[in-house]
Amino acid sequence: MFFLCLLLTFSVGRAGTISSPNGDFQLSFSLNGKGTPVYELRYKGKTLIGESEMGFDIHAGYNLKKNFELVDEQADSKDEVWHPVMGEQKDIRNRYNEYFVALKQDSTGFQMNLRFRVFDDGLGFRYEFPVQPILRHFIVKKEYTQFNLGEDYKAFWMPGDFDSNEYPTNTSKLSEIRGMMDQAKKEGLACQSFAEGLAVQTPLMLKSPEGVYVNIHEAALINYPAMVLNVDDQDFMLSAQLAPDYEGNKAYLQTGSVSPWRTIVASDDARDILASNLILNLNDPTDYSDTSWIKPCKYIGVWWEYFTGGGSTWAYSDELNIRIGETDYTKLKPNGHHGANTEHVKEYIDFAAANGFDAVLVEGWNEGWEDNWAYMKEHIYSFTKAYPDFDVEELHRYAASKGVKIIMHHETTSSVIDYEHQMKDAFQFMVDNGYSAVKTGYVGKIIPRGEHHDGQWMVNHYLNVVKTAADYKVMVNSHEAVRPTGLNRTYPNWIAQESARGTEFESFNGNRPDHTTILPFTRLMGGPMDYTPGIFEGDLSVYGNNKAKLSSTLTGQLALYVTMYSPLQMAADLIENYKKYPDAFQFIKDVAVDWDETHILEAEPGDYVTIARKAKGKDAWFVGGVNDENARVATVDFSFLPKGEKYLATIYEDGKDADWQTNPKSYNIRTVKVTSKTVLKERLARSGGFAISVFPAK
Ligand code: NOJ
Ligand code: CA
C-alpha cells in the first residue's frame, strides 16, 4: 500500500499522477471543467505533451467525451523479463507503472475506463469499454485523442492515406507540411484514399526544437481501424483520425472490449527510440502453446526478375478472355517467358541449397495472373491450382531432397472475400505440398468495395488470415497490409510484413537516398519489415529499357540485413549477380536473422543508423551502418563484445571512389582483429553503407 501511494497522487477524485520507474516521465490525468478526460506527459521535468483531450463520438448523437465523473482509480506496476519466439534480443524487459481510472457519465450512465502505462521510454494508454447495463453494441463515429506537442517539431511524415503506406517519407517542420502535401500526394500508387484535411500516418517520427525525439504510433491494433494523425499547424496539436468504412463509420464495438494502445516513445537520444520495446510490451504474450514450427528464414526468390524489365512474367499466357474456373490452362498457348516454371525454380532451389538459404519464394505459380492487375475484379486467382509448367509435386520432392522450403505466394489483388472463401483450402494445399510460409498481397482496391486496407474490416481480415494460418502451422508475410503494431509478439507466425515502400520501388519510381535511415524510426517501430534488400546490380538498364537506378551503394545493401530488423530476410537480386560478386555475397550467406542482443551504436533519423547485433545462440556478431546522401564517417565502438576475447572482423565497405549515383558497385573487403576495446572509423560514401561480420579468432 505504501508503494502504491508513492506511485500515485490522488487529488480530490478528479486527477492522478504517475511516474515511469526511472522517473524520467510523468503522466498526469484529470477531468477538465467539462468533465472531459485529459492527460499530460512530462519528460525530464519539462512538458512534452501538453494537456490533451480524450474521448469519442458514438452512434445516435451520444458521446464518450464529456460530463464524466471519476468513480475509481487504481495503480499497479510490473517488472518482468520475457523471451520472444524470434526477435532483436532474447530477453525483453517489461517494466512500467500503471494508472487505471474508471469514468461514468451521469447523464447517460455510460462507463468508460482508461489505462495508462508509463515506461522508462514513454507512455501507452488505451480506452476500455466495460460491460455495462445501458451500452452494449455501439459505433465509433470519431475518436478525439489528442497529442498536444505545442511546438513546431521536425517531422518524418507520409500523407494520411487509408489504403497505402508506400509513400516516400518527407522531412519538414510541422508548419511546412501544408505547403508540401499536394506534391507528397502525387505518387503513382496502386490504391490511394486520402484522409480528410491535413493528416499524416503513424508511426510518426518527430524531433522537437530542443532535440527531444518523439515517436507516435499504436500497439495491438485489433478489431479497430488504424489511426492517422490530423495536424493542427497553428497550435501544433495532433489528433486521431480513424480509417472509415463505406458508411463513414469507424468501428463497430461491443462493450467488454478495449481500443488499441496509443503510444508515445520519447528520448533526448535517438538511439533509445530504436532500442524501445514499448510497443511489443503493450501487446499480449503469445497464446500459441507450441511455437516450435515458427522459424526465422533467409530466402531467395523468383521475384526480382519480374521487376527488372528483363521480360520474365508472373503470367503463363498472353491470351485474352481467361476466366478462373472455366479456362483449361493446359489448352492455352504459353507466352514463353513465365518465371515460375519447374526448371527455373529448380535453379533457385539449387542455389539456395548451395548457399545455405532456408527457402525460395515463388511468385506467379498459380492460375490467374493473366488478368493483369484487373483491379476491383472478383475471382482472379486460384490458390490451389498451379500453372501447367509448375509441377507442384516434383518441386515438393526436389526442394525437400535439398533441404529447402518453397514459400507460397497468395496475391489477392485485394479480392478479399474471394480469398477468405479459398483460404482454408489454400492452407491445406500448402500443408499437403510441404509449404510452411506464405507471402500474401493486397495490391489495389479492397473487395468488399468501399472498404479500406486500414479499416476495421480489413484489420480483422489480416489477423484472421494469421490465426487461420497458425491452425495449419503456416507463417505469414503480408504485403500491403495495415502497418504493424507489435502483434508479432502475440502471433509470432506473422513473421514479417511489407506495409511500407520496399525495394520493389527501386525498379519504378525509386527510393530516396535517406529512405533506409528513416524506416527504422517509422515503419519498423511496429514490427519486422520484409524490405527485400540485397540488390547488387542497381542499374536496371542492363536488362532492357528500365532506366531505374538503386538508391544505395552495394555495401549499403549489405548493411540493411542488420539495420532493418526482420526474422525473414530476402536476398532479392538475381542469382547471376550474386555469382558475379561472390566475396560480397559472403556477407549475406553469413548474416544471421534472429538475435540474442541488439546494440544501437549511432542513430539520427534521416541521416544515419549504425546497429550491432549478436546472432541467436552463436558467438557471431554483425554490424551494419547506413547513411543519407551525405558521405560520413561512422564510429564503431566494439565495446558490445565480451571482454578479453579476440575476434576477426570482416569489413565490407564502400570503395574510396564509391558513390550511389556514379559508382555504386565500388567496394572493399578487409579483415581486422578486434576486441571489446576496438573503436573503428568507417567511411560511408554518399548513400552508402558498410557491413561487418565478427567471428571468434581461432
Ligand atoms: C506487391 C508486393 O509488394 C510485391 O512483392 C509482389 O511481387 C507484387 N505485389 C505481386 O504480388
Ligand atoms: Ca508492395
Tab-separated table of C-alpha atoms in Angstrom, residues 59-445:
chain	number	residue	atom	x	y	z
A	59	HIS	CA	-23.766	6.446	-32.625
A	60	ALA	CA	-27.079	8.230	-32.368
A	61	GLY	CA	-25.731	11.540	-31.169
A	62	TYR	CA	-24.118	10.292	-27.964
A	63	ASN	CA	-20.586	10.934	-26.908
A	64	LEU	CA	-17.975	9.452	-24.615
A	65	LYS	CA	-16.168	12.732	-24.312
A	66	LYS	CA	-17.595	14.986	-21.599
A	67	ASN	CA	-19.629	15.099	-18.390
A	68	PHE	CA	-17.611	12.274	-16.904
A	69	GLU	CA	-17.224	11.652	-13.191
A	70	LEU	CA	-14.339	9.700	-11.781
A	71	VAL	CA	-15.609	6.603	-9.994
A	72	ASP	CA	-12.460	4.597	-9.332
A	73	GLU	CA	-8.687	4.803	-9.583
A	74	GLN	CA	-6.061	2.093	-9.237
A	75	ALA	CA	-2.307	1.932	-9.501
A	76	ASP	CA	-0.205	-1.045	-10.467
A	77	SER	CA	3.280	-1.804	-11.637
A	78	LYS	CA	5.157	-4.576	-13.368
A	79	ASP	CA	8.754	-5.621	-13.871
A	80	GLU	CA	9.245	-8.838	-15.806
A	81	VAL	CA	11.501	-10.288	-18.480
A	82	TRP	CA	10.019	-12.235	-21.370
A	83	HIS	CA	11.527	-14.027	-24.351
A	84	PRO	CA	10.222	-13.502	-27.873
A	85	VAL	CA	9.990	-16.502	-30.181
A	86	MET	CA	12.162	-14.520	-32.605
A	87	GLY	CA	13.471	-11.028	-32.119
A	88	GLU	CA	16.117	-8.373	-31.810
A	89	GLN	CA	17.084	-9.713	-28.394
A	90	LYS	CA	16.398	-12.837	-26.411
A	91	ASP	CA	15.354	-11.069	-23.205
A	92	ILE	CA	12.904	-8.185	-23.186
A	93	ARG	CA	12.240	-6.257	-20.012
A	94	ASN	CA	8.688	-5.091	-19.488
A	95	ARG	CA	8.767	-2.520	-16.690
A	96	TYR	CA	6.092	0.076	-16.134
A	97	ASN	CA	3.882	1.844	-13.647
A	98	GLU	CA	0.195	1.806	-14.402
A	99	TYR	CA	-2.662	4.159	-13.658
A	100	PHE	CA	-6.221	2.992	-14.236
A	101	VAL	CA	-9.235	5.229	-13.970
A	102	ALA	CA	-12.922	4.308	-14.237
A	103	LEU	CA	-15.252	7.033	-15.527
A	104	LYS	CA	-19.008	7.346	-15.676
A	105	GLN	CA	-21.307	9.847	-17.365
A	106	ASP	CA	-24.027	10.984	-15.018
A	107	SER	CA	-26.420	11.960	-17.807
A	108	THR	CA	-26.334	8.647	-19.719
A	109	GLY	CA	-24.905	6.142	-17.261
A	110	PHE	CA	-22.258	5.219	-19.882
A	111	GLN	CA	-18.995	3.930	-18.461
A	112	MET	CA	-15.531	4.170	-19.968
A	113	ASN	CA	-12.186	3.337	-18.413
A	114	LEU	CA	-8.669	4.482	-19.234
A	115	ARG	CA	-5.450	2.611	-18.642
A	116	PHE	CA	-2.071	4.378	-18.762
A	117	ARG	CA	1.280	2.588	-18.648
A	118	VAL	CA	4.372	4.703	-18.114
A	119	PHE	CA	7.601	3.013	-19.168
A	120	ASP	CA	11.178	4.244	-18.924
A	121	ASP	CA	10.956	5.155	-22.614
A	122	GLY	CA	7.451	6.550	-22.898
A	123	LEU	CA	3.733	6.140	-22.482
A	124	GLY	CA	0.997	3.835	-23.705
A	125	PHE	CA	-2.690	4.353	-22.993
A	126	ARG	CA	-5.915	2.810	-24.127
A	127	TYR	CA	-9.660	3.073	-23.741
A	128	GLU	CA	-11.592	0.229	-22.165
A	129	PHE	CA	-15.328	-0.305	-22.554
A	130	PRO	CA	-16.587	-2.362	-19.621
A	131	VAL	CA	-19.733	-4.438	-19.834
A	132	GLN	CA	-22.492	-2.142	-18.535
A	133	PRO	CA	-26.290	-2.048	-18.370
A	134	ILE	CA	-27.027	0.798	-20.805
A	135	LEU	CA	-24.434	0.417	-23.540
A	136	ARG	CA	-23.822	-2.825	-25.425
A	137	HIS	CA	-23.141	-2.553	-29.146
A	138	PHE	CA	-22.008	0.826	-30.363
A	139	ILE	CA	-20.452	2.533	-33.346
A	140	VAL	CA	-17.403	4.744	-33.042
A	141	LYS	CA	-18.077	7.791	-35.187
A	142	LYS	CA	-14.985	9.689	-34.124
A	143	GLU	CA	-12.051	9.300	-31.789
A	144	TYR	CA	-10.754	12.544	-30.290
A	145	THR	CA	-7.401	11.516	-28.796
A	146	GLN	CA	-5.012	14.463	-28.935
A	147	PHE	CA	-1.232	14.751	-28.765
A	148	ASN	CA	-0.501	18.347	-27.846
A	149	LEU	CA	3.073	18.948	-28.997
A	150	GLY	CA	2.799	22.724	-28.616
A	151	GLU	CA	5.894	23.356	-30.729
A	152	ASP	CA	6.902	23.248	-34.357
A	153	TYR	CA	8.574	19.823	-34.406
A	154	LYS	CA	10.566	18.413	-37.296
A	155	ALA	CA	8.501	15.534	-38.690
A	156	PHE	CA	9.203	12.475	-40.850
A	157	TRP	CA	5.825	12.085	-42.481
A	158	MET	CA	3.716	10.484	-45.185
A	159	PRO	CA	0.291	11.718	-46.314
A	160	GLY	CA	-2.567	10.254	-44.288
A	161	ASP	CA	-3.976	7.558	-46.553
A	162	PHE	CA	-6.300	4.679	-45.661
A	163	ASP	CA	-5.112	2.430	-48.479
A	164	SER	CA	-1.390	2.864	-48.925
A	165	ASN	CA	1.721	3.287	-46.840
A	166	GLU	CA	4.042	3.030	-49.834
A	167	TYR	CA	4.903	6.735	-50.000
A	168	PRO	CA	8.415	8.104	-49.682
A	169	THR	CA	8.865	9.853	-46.327
A	170	ASN	CA	9.048	13.639	-46.300
A	171	THR	CA	11.102	15.593	-43.802
A	172	SER	CA	9.917	19.047	-42.739
A	173	LYS	CA	8.657	21.087	-39.850
A	174	LEU	CA	5.015	20.540	-38.940
A	175	SER	CA	4.335	24.078	-40.161
A	176	GLU	CA	5.699	23.165	-43.608
A	177	ILE	CA	3.533	20.081	-44.189
A	178	ARG	CA	0.604	22.051	-45.633
A	179	GLY	CA	2.787	23.563	-48.352
A	180	MET	CA	4.269	20.186	-49.279
A	181	MET	CA	1.186	17.983	-49.046
A	182	ASP	CA	-0.140	18.299	-52.608
A	183	GLN	CA	3.202	17.276	-54.029
A	184	ALA	CA	3.560	14.453	-51.497
A	185	LYS	CA	0.217	13.003	-52.570
A	186	LYS	CA	1.318	12.834	-56.213
A	187	GLU	CA	2.672	9.301	-56.101
A	188	GLY	CA	1.795	6.655	-58.632
A	189	LEU	CA	0.464	4.050	-56.197
A	190	ALA	CA	-1.944	1.209	-56.891
A	191	CYS	CA	-4.580	2.483	-54.494
A	192	GLN	CA	-4.897	5.790	-52.666
A	193	SER	CA	-7.619	7.145	-50.357
A	194	PHE	CA	-6.568	10.297	-48.603
A	195	ALA	CA	-7.571	11.075	-45.074
A	196	GLU	CA	-9.608	14.232	-44.504
A	197	GLY	CA	-7.843	17.553	-44.054
A	198	LEU	CA	-4.173	17.784	-43.194
A	199	ALA	CA	-3.217	14.360	-41.869
A	200	VAL	CA	-0.135	12.158	-41.681
A	201	GLN	CA	0.474	8.471	-40.967
A	202	THR	CA	1.919	6.750	-37.975
A	203	PRO	CA	4.455	5.666	-36.859
A	204	LEU	CA	5.205	9.390	-36.952
A	205	MET	CA	8.766	10.319	-36.033
A	206	LEU	CA	9.269	13.808	-34.597
A	207	LYS	CA	12.114	15.895	-33.204
A	208	SER	CA	11.494	18.945	-31.042
A	209	PRO	CA	13.379	22.217	-31.498
A	210	GLU	CA	15.212	21.320	-28.249
A	211	GLY	CA	16.289	17.928	-29.638
A	212	VAL	CA	13.792	15.577	-27.989
A	213	TYR	CA	12.790	12.661	-30.226
A	214	VAL	CA	9.156	11.598	-30.101
A	215	ASN	CA	7.522	8.691	-31.883
A	216	ILE	CA	3.734	8.371	-32.007
A	217	HIS	CA	2.091	5.127	-33.078
A	218	GLU	CA	-0.238	2.470	-31.721
A	219	ALA	CA	0.079	-1.029	-30.269
A	220	ALA	CA	-2.148	-4.100	-30.515
A	221	LEU	CA	-4.411	-2.894	-33.333
A	222	ILE	CA	-7.205	-5.477	-33.097
A	223	ASN	CA	-10.839	-5.142	-34.174
A	224	TYR	CA	-10.386	-1.403	-34.725
A	225	PRO	CA	-9.326	0.819	-37.637
A	226	ALA	CA	-5.807	2.210	-37.950
A	227	MET	CA	-5.186	5.792	-36.877
A	228	VAL	CA	-3.707	8.659	-38.850
A	229	LEU	CA	-2.946	11.990	-37.206
A	230	ASN	CA	-4.603	15.309	-38.020
A	231	VAL	CA	-2.048	18.106	-38.000
A	232	ASP	CA	-3.107	21.413	-36.483
A	233	ASP	CA	-0.233	23.524	-37.775
A	234	GLN	CA	-1.185	26.629	-35.773
A	235	ASP	CA	-1.138	25.147	-32.285
A	236	PHE	CA	0.940	22.066	-33.147
A	237	MET	CA	-1.717	19.737	-31.867
A	238	LEU	CA	-2.037	16.269	-33.405
A	239	SER	CA	-5.266	14.290	-33.105
A	240	ALA	CA	-6.619	10.910	-34.121
A	241	GLN	CA	-8.464	10.293	-37.372
A	242	LEU	CA	-9.613	6.719	-37.916
A	243	ALA	CA	-9.942	4.854	-41.206
A	244	PRO	CA	-13.655	4.764	-42.085
A	245	ASP	CA	-15.811	2.109	-43.693
A	246	TYR	CA	-18.058	2.692	-46.717
A	247	GLU	CA	-20.627	4.454	-44.500
A	248	GLY	CA	-18.074	6.680	-42.834
A	249	ASN	CA	-18.301	4.751	-39.563
A	250	LYS	CA	-15.038	3.941	-37.874
A	251	ALA	CA	-15.527	0.949	-35.587
A	252	TYR	CA	-18.327	-1.376	-34.570
A	253	LEU	CA	-17.691	-2.380	-30.978
A	254	GLN	CA	-19.297	-4.319	-28.194
A	255	THR	CA	-18.702	-3.496	-24.545
A	256	GLY	CA	-16.222	-5.771	-22.835
A	257	SER	CA	-13.537	-4.673	-25.309
A	258	VAL	CA	-10.592	-2.317	-25.466
A	259	SER	CA	-9.082	0.078	-28.003
A	260	PRO	CA	-5.543	-0.306	-29.343
A	261	TRP	CA	-2.900	1.436	-27.233
A	262	ARG	CA	-1.857	4.915	-28.286
A	263	THR	CA	1.928	5.043	-27.911
A	264	ILE	CA	4.420	7.839	-27.319
A	265	VAL	CA	8.088	6.783	-27.258
A	266	ALA	CA	10.440	9.641	-26.398
A	267	SER	CA	14.066	10.364	-25.524
A	268	ASP	CA	16.730	13.014	-25.970
A	269	ASP	CA	18.880	10.269	-27.532
A	270	ALA	CA	17.613	8.996	-30.892
A	271	ARG	CA	19.146	5.575	-30.208
A	272	ASP	CA	16.623	4.983	-27.440
A	273	ILE	CA	13.774	5.230	-29.946
A	274	LEU	CA	15.225	2.333	-31.958
A	275	ALA	CA	16.013	0.364	-28.800
A	276	SER	CA	12.476	0.725	-27.449
A	277	ASN	CA	10.341	-2.349	-26.814
A	278	LEU	CA	7.374	-0.335	-25.590
A	279	ILE	CA	5.098	-1.357	-28.459
A	280	LEU	CA	5.903	-5.071	-28.097
A	281	ASN	CA	5.450	-4.824	-24.335
A	282	LEU	CA	1.930	-3.447	-24.788
A	283	ASN	CA	0.934	-6.483	-26.820
A	284	ASP	CA	-0.184	-9.668	-25.123
A	285	PRO	CA	2.127	-12.674	-24.768
A	286	THR	CA	1.554	-15.355	-27.358
A	287	ASP	CA	-1.273	-17.758	-26.687
A	288	TYR	CA	0.124	-20.402	-29.039
A	289	SER	CA	1.106	-23.347	-26.873
A	290	ASP	CA	3.521	-24.725	-29.482
A	291	THR	CA	5.762	-22.297	-31.368
A	292	SER	CA	8.397	-24.816	-32.447
A	293	TRP	CA	7.195	-24.567	-36.056
A	294	ILE	CA	7.849	-20.820	-36.199
A	295	LYS	CA	11.344	-20.310	-37.552
A	296	PRO	CA	13.479	-17.463	-38.874
A	297	CYS	CA	14.066	-17.612	-42.602
A	298	LYS	CA	16.603	-16.319	-45.105
A	299	TYR	CA	15.333	-16.696	-48.633
A	300	ILE	CA	15.804	-16.008	-52.314
A	301	GLY	CA	13.061	-15.983	-54.880
A	302	VAL	CA	11.606	-15.941	-58.349
A	303	TRP	CA	10.752	-12.302	-57.779
A	304	TRP	CA	13.144	-9.504	-58.775
A	305	GLU	CA	13.187	-10.796	-62.341
A	306	TYR	CA	9.558	-9.608	-62.610
A	307	PHE	CA	10.687	-6.063	-61.782
A	308	THR	CA	13.956	-5.677	-63.673
A	309	GLY	CA	12.401	-5.245	-67.098
A	310	GLY	CA	14.153	-8.391	-68.302
A	311	GLY	CA	10.923	-9.939	-69.606
A	312	SER	CA	10.054	-12.631	-67.051
A	313	THR	CA	6.338	-12.605	-66.205
A	314	TRP	CA	4.024	-13.823	-63.445
A	315	ALA	CA	1.530	-14.729	-66.186
A	316	TYR	CA	1.769	-18.029	-68.052
A	317	SER	CA	-0.051	-16.950	-71.188
A	318	ASP	CA	-0.731	-13.761	-73.152
A	319	GLU	CA	-4.116	-14.989	-74.308
A	320	LEU	CA	-7.151	-12.838	-73.551
A	321	ASN	CA	-10.524	-13.821	-72.127
A	322	ILE	CA	-9.217	-16.182	-69.479
A	323	ARG	CA	-11.718	-16.974	-66.740
A	324	ILE	CA	-10.832	-18.675	-63.496
A	325	GLY	CA	-12.783	-21.874	-63.038
A	326	GLU	CA	-13.728	-22.035	-66.729
A	327	THR	CA	-10.496	-21.830	-68.689
A	328	ASP	CA	-8.475	-25.001	-69.197
A	329	TYR	CA	-4.929	-23.741	-68.807
A	330	THR	CA	-3.388	-26.795	-70.425
A	331	LYS	CA	-5.000	-25.701	-73.701
A	332	LEU	CA	-3.561	-22.176	-73.580
A	333	LYS	CA	-0.580	-21.021	-75.548
A	334	PRO	CA	2.285	-20.306	-73.104
A	335	ASN	CA	3.913	-16.901	-73.542
A	336	GLY	CA	7.396	-18.426	-73.310
A	337	HIS	CA	8.705	-16.219	-70.526
A	338	HIS	CA	6.765	-17.377	-67.486
A	339	GLY	CA	9.093	-17.096	-64.450
A	340	ALA	CA	7.660	-19.791	-62.195
A	341	ASN	CA	8.419	-22.800	-64.368
A	342	THR	CA	9.698	-26.016	-62.849
A	343	GLU	CA	13.217	-25.951	-64.336
A	344	HIS	CA	13.810	-22.333	-63.389
A	345	VAL	CA	12.531	-22.855	-59.842
A	346	LYS	CA	14.945	-25.797	-59.549
A	347	GLU	CA	17.834	-23.436	-60.359
A	348	TYR	CA	16.772	-21.300	-57.420
A	349	ILE	CA	16.452	-24.345	-55.175
A	350	ASP	CA	19.957	-25.465	-56.165
A	351	PHE	CA	21.376	-22.022	-55.460
A	352	ALA	CA	19.546	-21.796	-52.129
A	353	ALA	CA	20.854	-25.217	-51.089
A	354	ALA	CA	24.413	-24.432	-52.160
A	355	ASN	CA	24.464	-21.170	-50.220
A	356	GLY	CA	22.644	-22.016	-47.022
A	357	PHE	CA	19.298	-20.318	-47.656
A	358	ASP	CA	16.229	-21.711	-45.951
A	359	ALA	CA	13.714	-21.063	-48.685
A	360	VAL	CA	12.759	-19.969	-52.193
A	361	LEU	CA	9.774	-17.700	-52.771
A	362	VAL	CA	7.928	-18.444	-55.995
A	363	GLU	CA	5.535	-15.828	-57.343
A	364	GLY	CA	3.461	-16.482	-60.433
A	365	TRP	CA	2.971	-20.212	-59.741
A	366	ASN	CA	-0.831	-20.162	-59.779
A	367	GLU	CA	-3.636	-19.593	-62.243
A	368	GLY	CA	-4.913	-16.060	-62.645
A	369	TRP	CA	-2.079	-13.652	-63.412
A	370	GLU	CA	-3.304	-13.094	-66.979
A	371	ASP	CA	-5.888	-10.658	-65.642
A	372	ASN	CA	-3.045	-8.181	-65.478
A	373	TRP	CA	-3.907	-6.237	-62.334
A	374	ALA	CA	-7.605	-6.051	-63.131
A	375	TYR	CA	-8.318	-4.041	-60.018
A	376	MET	CA	-11.762	-4.324	-58.455
A	377	LYS	CA	-12.441	-7.617	-60.208
A	378	GLU	CA	-13.515	-10.678	-58.238
A	379	HIS	CA	-12.317	-14.262	-58.768
A	380	ILE	CA	-8.938	-13.515	-60.259
A	381	TYR	CA	-6.717	-16.204	-58.772
A	382	SER	CA	-6.908	-19.806	-57.760
A	383	PHE	CA	-4.777	-20.574	-54.720
A	384	THR	CA	-4.874	-24.315	-55.243
A	385	LYS	CA	-4.262	-24.645	-58.989
A	386	ALA	CA	-0.755	-24.385	-60.378
A	387	TYR	CA	0.077	-23.380	-63.928
A	388	PRO	CA	0.747	-26.322	-66.265
A	389	ASP	CA	4.515	-25.657	-66.266
A	390	PHE	CA	4.794	-25.544	-62.460
A	391	ASP	CA	4.980	-29.123	-61.202
A	392	VAL	CA	3.924	-28.888	-57.565
A	393	GLU	CA	4.684	-32.490	-56.645
A	394	GLU	CA	8.028	-32.648	-58.383
A	395	LEU	CA	9.126	-29.348	-56.827
A	396	HIS	CA	7.999	-30.508	-53.404
A	397	ARG	CA	10.116	-33.625	-53.792
A	398	TYR	CA	13.095	-31.746	-55.239
A	399	ALA	CA	13.104	-28.975	-52.615
A	400	ALA	CA	12.757	-31.469	-49.766
A	401	SER	CA	15.651	-33.517	-51.126
A	402	LYS	CA	17.818	-30.396	-50.939
A	403	GLY	CA	16.602	-29.278	-47.509
A	404	VAL	CA	14.978	-26.148	-48.926
A	405	LYS	CA	11.421	-24.881	-48.411
A	406	ILE	CA	9.325	-23.194	-51.082
A	407	ILE	CA	7.455	-20.089	-49.918
A	408	MET	CA	3.880	-19.952	-51.156
A	409	HIS	CA	2.518	-16.756	-52.703
A	410	HIS	CA	-1.062	-15.532	-52.413
A	411	GLU	CA	-1.502	-12.257	-54.268
A	412	THR	CA	-5.161	-11.439	-53.759
A	413	THR	CA	-5.252	-8.166	-55.717
A	414	SER	CA	-7.443	-7.263	-52.735
A	415	SER	CA	-10.293	-9.539	-53.796
A	416	VAL	CA	-10.534	-10.329	-50.120
A	417	ILE	CA	-13.911	-12.062	-49.885
A	418	ASP	CA	-12.699	-14.455	-52.547
A	419	TYR	CA	-9.518	-15.098	-50.562
A	420	GLU	CA	-11.486	-15.781	-47.398
A	421	HIS	CA	-13.503	-18.369	-49.301
A	422	GLN	CA	-10.373	-20.089	-50.622
A	423	MET	CA	-8.135	-19.643	-47.599
A	424	LYS	CA	-8.601	-22.952	-45.774
A	425	ASP	CA	-8.302	-24.975	-48.972
A	426	ALA	CA	-5.218	-22.933	-49.829
A	427	PHE	CA	-3.585	-23.658	-46.463
A	428	GLN	CA	-4.462	-27.342	-46.715
A	429	PHE	CA	-2.914	-27.362	-50.206
A	430	MET	CA	0.219	-25.869	-48.655
A	431	VAL	CA	0.364	-28.485	-45.915
A	432	ASP	CA	-0.123	-31.274	-48.473
A	433	ASN	CA	2.715	-29.940	-50.586
A	434	GLY	CA	5.291	-29.082	-47.954
A	435	TYR	CA	4.924	-25.312	-47.684
A	436	SER	CA	5.269	-23.675	-44.262
A	437	ALA	CA	5.215	-19.954	-45.111
A	438	VAL	CA	3.075	-17.749	-47.311
A	439	LYS	CA	3.570	-14.266	-48.685
A	440	THR	CA	0.195	-12.572	-49.035
A	441	GLY	CA	-0.514	-9.463	-51.093
A	442	TYR	CA	-3.207	-6.797	-51.245
A	443	VAL	CA	-2.461	-4.697	-54.313
A	444	GLY	CA	-5.325	-2.412	-55.419
A	445	LYS	CA	-8.722	-1.540	-54.008
